[in-house]
Every structure is written in C-alpha cells, then in structure tokens.
Amino acid sequence: MLDIICVRLILLIALCLGLPSLSLAQPGDDTFLAARDAYNARDLRKLDTLAVKLTDHPLAVYVAYWQFSSRIGSVSPTDVRAFLTRYADTPLAERLRVEWLKELGRQKSWETLNDEYPKLVNADTEVTCYALQGKLALNGTDISKEGHAIWFSAKTSPDSCAPVFDQMMTSGTLSAEDVWRRIRLALNANNVTLAKQLNEHVLALGKINEKALDTANTAPQHYLERNSTQLGNRASREIVIFALIRLARSQSAIAADYLKDIAPHLPAKDAAYAWGQIAYYGALSHNPNVLAWYDKASQATLSDNQIAWRIRSALRMQNWPEVLSSIDQLSSNEQRESNWRYWKARALKATGKAEEATDILLPLSRETHFYGLLAGEELGPTLSNPTVIWKPGDQDIANIRQVPGIRRALFLKELQMTVEALREWSMVTRGLDDRQLLSAAEVASKAGWIDRAIFTADRTKELHDYSLRFPTPFRDALKANAIKYQLDEAWVYGLIRQESRFITEAQSPVGARGLMQVMPATARWIAKKLGIKNLRDTQISDVNTNIALGTFYMRNVLDSLGHPVLATAGYNAGPGRARRWRGLTALEGAIYTESIPLTETRDYVKKVMTNATLYALQLGLTPHPLKERLGVIGGQTTTTVEDSNLEPATGS
C-alpha cells in the first residue's frame, strides 16, 4: 500500500491547471475509471496502485481526493492543507474540508478545528456544532448566540449539537420557553419525531402526552371534538393548536370554526399564532375569508411566507391597499424580490401613485425574467430582445477552454461523471463576467452540453446571446408535431426548456422521462389514444417518441382547460389542480400564476410562459407580449372539458 508520501507526490505532479491542449479521450481514462471504482469499493490497495499511473491525467486531482477521503482519519494536517491550497479552485477542496473538519470534531482535535473552521465556505450544521464544542473546550467562550441560531430549527439536529445544547441548558442560556418555541417549530413543520425528542427537555409535570400528540397528528378533527377544552397547561394547549393546524392543512374553514370557540380560552398570543397558521393554509386553498383570519393574527409575528400568502390572497380579491400594506410588512430582503417589486408597483399604480410605480418599474424592466418582462410591458415598450447581444470570437472561446475548471468539467462529462462535471462547471462559472459566461456557454453548446449552455448564458447581466439562452434543437420533429396538434411552437419549446433543458435522457426522481418529462403511466395512456402498441418504458426517452407523446398531451390538456396558462399548470401538476386554482370570478393571468399554491408549479408556469414569449422572437414567429399570453383566466363557473384520465405529465 502506498503511504501518504505517495499522495503528496500526486499533489505535486497532478497538473489540472494550464495543461497543453488535450483531446477529451485520454490514454488513462480506463485506468481513471478503475480507480474511481476502487475508491467506491474501498479497495485502497488497488486505488493506490492505479494512482501511480495517473499522475499526469487531467483529472489526477480526483484520484488524490479519493486517497485523502479514504484515509481522512489518519491523514496529517500538513497534507490536507497542501491539498486544500493547491486545489482551492475545485469543488473537491470544500468537500475534503468538510470531511476533515468533521473528523477533527470526532477526534476532539479542537485547536486544529478552531484554526480551520473559519475557512469553511458553505455552512454545515454538524461542523458548526463541532466548532462550538471546540470553543467551549478551549476557552469556555459564550456560544449562546451561535447556539440559539442552530437551536431554532424545525429539523432534527446532528449528534454533534447535543453537547452544545446540553451546556446551554446547564448554563441557563437555553430556557424552557426556548424549548417550547422549538417544539412549536417542529410541530408546525409536522416533525413529530423531533417534537417528541424535545419533549424530554420539558419539566416532568408539563410534558406533552405523546399518545395524544399522535392522535392530533393522524386524526386532528377527532382529537378536537374530544379535547378542545383541554387547555389547562402549556402541553395540552400546544397539542390543541397543533391539531388545529393539522386540520387547517386540508380543511381551513372547519379549523377556523373550531378556533372561534377555542380562541377566547387561549392566551392572546397563542390565539393569534393559531389564526396566523390557519390564515396561511386558508390562503393556500384560496379561501375567501383569509384576510379576516389574518386580521385576527395581528398580535402574532408572521413569517415572510405567511405574509406572502396574505398578499396573494389580496391580489385575488383585487384589494390593492391590502397588497400595498402587506408588502411593506415583508422583511427588507424579501421586499427586494422581483415579484413583490412588481406587485408593489401595480398596487401603487392602482391607488393613484403612478410616478412611484414608474420608479419601481423602470429598473425592474431591465431584468430578463417574468416580472422584468411584465414591468416593461406595463411601461409600454416595443417587445424585443432587451439589452445588448454579444457573441464570443475564436480567441474568447480558446481562452475559456484553457480555464482549468472548464477543462475538468468537459473531461468529467465525457466520462459520464455527470454530478462531478456539474459541480466543476457551477464553481468555475460562478465568478465569470458576461463575456466569459457567454464564451463558456458557447463551449458548452459546441460540446453538446445544452443544459449548461442555457444555465451559463442565463446568468449574464448586460450582454446576452439569446440563441444560447433559447436554443432550438430537434426542430424538425418539434415543428412537425406542433403543426399536427395546432400548438404554438414557442410554447412547446418553452415547456421543454423548463422540463428537461433538452437533456434527452433526463429522468425525474418520480420517473418522468425524456425531453418533455412524460410519466410512463401517462405515456401508456397516450399510446393507446395514438394506437401505439406495446410501448416500452425504454422507448419513452426516444426524441421523436417523446415529442409525439408530449405534444399530444399538451393538446389534450389545452382542450380540457381552454387556456395555455391553465394547460401549463396542468401539465406540471395535473388538470384537476389547475381547475381548482381558478378564482370564483375571472382573474388576470399574472394573478392566477402568482397565487398557484405549489411553489414548483408557480415557478414552472412563470418560466414556461416567459420562455414562450422569448422563443417566439428567437424563432421569428409573431411576437405576443407576456401579459397577452397570460390573458384572463375564467372563474370556476367557466365550462371546461372534464377528463379524469388526464394526469400530470411530469408526475408532480
């Protein structure tokens, strides 16, 4: 077995930086992949033997990392620091740093941990708790501020945090009220397991009855029917409030009726907290009474998310003064989000403050996203590709190809180490300027890495290349099917861009496949409609088959729902949900979209419709402003074609 001196040798020889031009295929690629397999199998003897043959391979840094990672418990600080310094520009440096810091914590090597922890780039709770343990061990530093920041979480804490919390409880810096606050956080996130763990820190006479807690969790209305008057102590009140919140998730109006009777018997702050939660879930289900419920929560401290849904409810009711006042209650960071800037401008305009609205819309209109386009249209410019178009020259492309992280990413992609390739690409493009980003996007495009070309071109601020942001591969098949099913080609392209970024073999965690991310069950249903016999799951990712299936489904959803915005929502989340999200009366398309309760689908619809607007320009089709595309969504009394067989194409 090689000792650590050999690993140092790799560090000195491995040249991932500044290499002469290399083809993607390397003589040592098979050996490199064998080394990876040896690492995964924890066959360190074989890994060390192969490592000697790979010192000149462009990805030798990965071999060095595998050797270090496999021996993290015995490697010397000098060797780790040498790796971290030499390969600071790779994602492997941060990965190894995290592994090393955790090992230092396990070994209680507090001085080294104390020195190295400040260099950690990305927060890691387990490491942070080890660092706090180190502070306590070295000098007894007051860690209550950092400890509280970790304590107030609805997630279960790593084991390394237990000694920190124990010390805080012993010293009195973690109070009984802090315990109850976290129990409430856990219950609100439905983390009943954590709530039970925290229950051990509650005084014996005030502990939560865990059997009652389970009943409140699984049968909240049943629990309330029998226990709504059990409010004599903190534990029983918390269970009742939890049952109300659990019930509100599916039946907010019934939960509100219970709370009307219970509220007079609760402390005012507890009642306000419960009203805030019920109002939030009522807003998600578009209950028309939510603004009144929010008013009852005036003594509660609402989260940005709760306030956001108050705003969305007010939008659906066209209550512009409420929109304006609620936006002002958001945190300063949240108020800077593009959607709230746009809706604040709209609210100002609706309440007669046009100049103030323009002051917000002008800078927002220079941003190339859903609300940037809507802001520009609100101001009335001619629809066109905004800002300056710039294309890299041969030298720009040659220069970016020599950037080490770009080279490593391309090598990794060629070896089908996709996760590692994506990490390299993301890290290396993080600090590039517009010209470098567009050059990198061009390199990715030429390598057939369309999703990275889009990802990279999307990040420019002032210089843009819309051919890279909105590529048009597979156009023959796509255009033919768009014509066949009388679909807007720009809309189809916009949907595919969002679904798969043109990765033909894309597969979602729930099994949706191909360019248009069609679920196997949906594909089989479509195949029967199209007369395709014996469709195999492996065929779904085939480009021509996938486009045929996806466009047929788009046509059916559009026919069923009658509007592209509804159809887009239905493609992602199912037609039934898209119907239920309509208002009691007609809604502006942008308001319907903003108030979609599923975050994934809300963002999806915004991006697909934005894509479609810009693809029309890219394809030379008749341009339609985004607001025109969004149109007006008819109320729930509007007749649509019901089709119970239409499930979400993408399995959301």
Tab-separated table of C-alpha atoms in Angstrom, residues 24 59 62 91 400-401 403-429 432 437-459 467-474 497 500-506 515:
chain	number	residue	atom	x	y	z
A	24	LEU	CA	-11.221	14.650	-24.443
A	59	LEU	CA	-8.281	14.559	-13.502
A	62	TYR	CA	-9.805	13.389	-8.181
A	91	PRO	CA	-15.192	21.740	-5.616
A	400	ILE	CA	-12.173	29.979	-21.870
A	401	ARG	CA	-11.292	26.454	-22.970
A	403	VAL	CA	-9.698	27.633	-17.801
A	404	PRO	CA	-8.876	24.595	-15.629
A	405	GLY	CA	-12.371	24.115	-14.218
A	406	ILE	CA	-13.887	24.230	-17.719
A	407	ARG	CA	-11.440	21.570	-18.876
A	408	ARG	CA	-12.092	19.343	-15.908
A	409	ALA	CA	-15.860	19.671	-16.340
A	410	LEU	CA	-15.658	18.674	-20.005
A	411	PHE	CA	-13.437	15.690	-19.221
A	412	LEU	CA	-15.828	14.553	-16.487
A	413	LYS	CA	-18.813	14.921	-18.791
A	414	GLU	CA	-17.063	12.806	-21.409
A	415	LEU	CA	-16.520	10.118	-18.778
A	416	GLN	CA	-20.229	10.338	-17.822
A	417	MET	CA	-19.399	11.520	-14.312
A	418	THR	CA	-22.274	13.961	-14.556
A	419	VAL	CA	-22.578	15.024	-10.916
A	420	GLU	CA	-18.887	15.865	-10.687
A	421	ALA	CA	-18.997	17.643	-14.054
A	422	LEU	CA	-21.899	19.819	-12.915
A	423	ARG	CA	-20.108	20.727	-9.677
A	424	GLU	CA	-16.983	21.759	-11.585
A	425	TRP	CA	-18.963	23.814	-14.091
A	426	SER	CA	-21.028	25.563	-11.440
A	427	MET	CA	-17.965	26.508	-9.435
A	428	VAL	CA	-15.842	27.739	-12.304
A	429	THR	CA	-18.594	29.871	-13.846
A	432	LEU	CA	-17.074	34.951	-14.617
A	437	LEU	CA	-20.005	33.470	-19.360
A	438	LEU	CA	-21.079	33.690	-22.995
A	439	SER	CA	-17.776	32.184	-24.113
A	440	ALA	CA	-18.251	29.328	-21.660
A	441	ALA	CA	-21.832	28.873	-22.838
A	442	GLU	CA	-20.593	28.634	-26.409
A	443	VAL	CA	-18.044	25.997	-25.375
A	444	ALA	CA	-20.786	24.004	-23.648
A	445	SER	CA	-23.024	24.313	-26.695
A	446	LYS	CA	-20.298	23.066	-29.035
A	447	ALA	CA	-19.761	20.118	-26.683
A	448	GLY	CA	-23.460	19.250	-26.901
A	449	TRP	CA	-23.969	20.227	-23.278
A	450	ILE	CA	-27.097	22.251	-23.963
A	451	ASP	CA	-28.335	22.474	-20.393
A	452	ARG	CA	-25.032	24.020	-19.236
A	453	ALA	CA	-25.074	26.409	-22.199
A	454	ILE	CA	-28.517	27.616	-21.092
A	455	PHE	CA	-27.535	27.728	-17.416
A	456	THR	CA	-24.445	29.794	-18.178
A	457	ALA	CA	-25.925	32.172	-20.761
A	458	ASP	CA	-28.859	32.797	-18.394
A	459	ARG	CA	-26.536	34.386	-15.829
A	467	SER	CA	-29.533	31.866	-29.236
A	468	LEU	CA	-27.642	30.273	-26.337
A	469	ARG	CA	-30.339	31.020	-23.775
A	470	PHE	CA	-33.084	29.712	-26.040
A	471	PRO	CA	-31.626	27.016	-28.314
A	472	THR	CA	-33.829	25.192	-30.816
A	473	PRO	CA	-32.583	21.608	-31.164
A	474	PHE	CA	-34.782	18.846	-32.630
A	497	ARG	CA	-36.663	24.161	-21.923
A	500	SER	CA	-35.511	18.988	-19.315
A	501	ARG	CA	-33.171	21.685	-20.636
A	502	PHE	CA	-33.075	19.453	-23.747
A	503	ILE	CA	-31.421	16.519	-21.952
A	504	THR	CA	-32.823	13.622	-23.967
A	505	GLU	CA	-32.193	11.026	-21.253
A	506	ALA	CA	-33.485	13.202	-18.406
A	515	LEU	CA	-37.345	15.944	-23.286
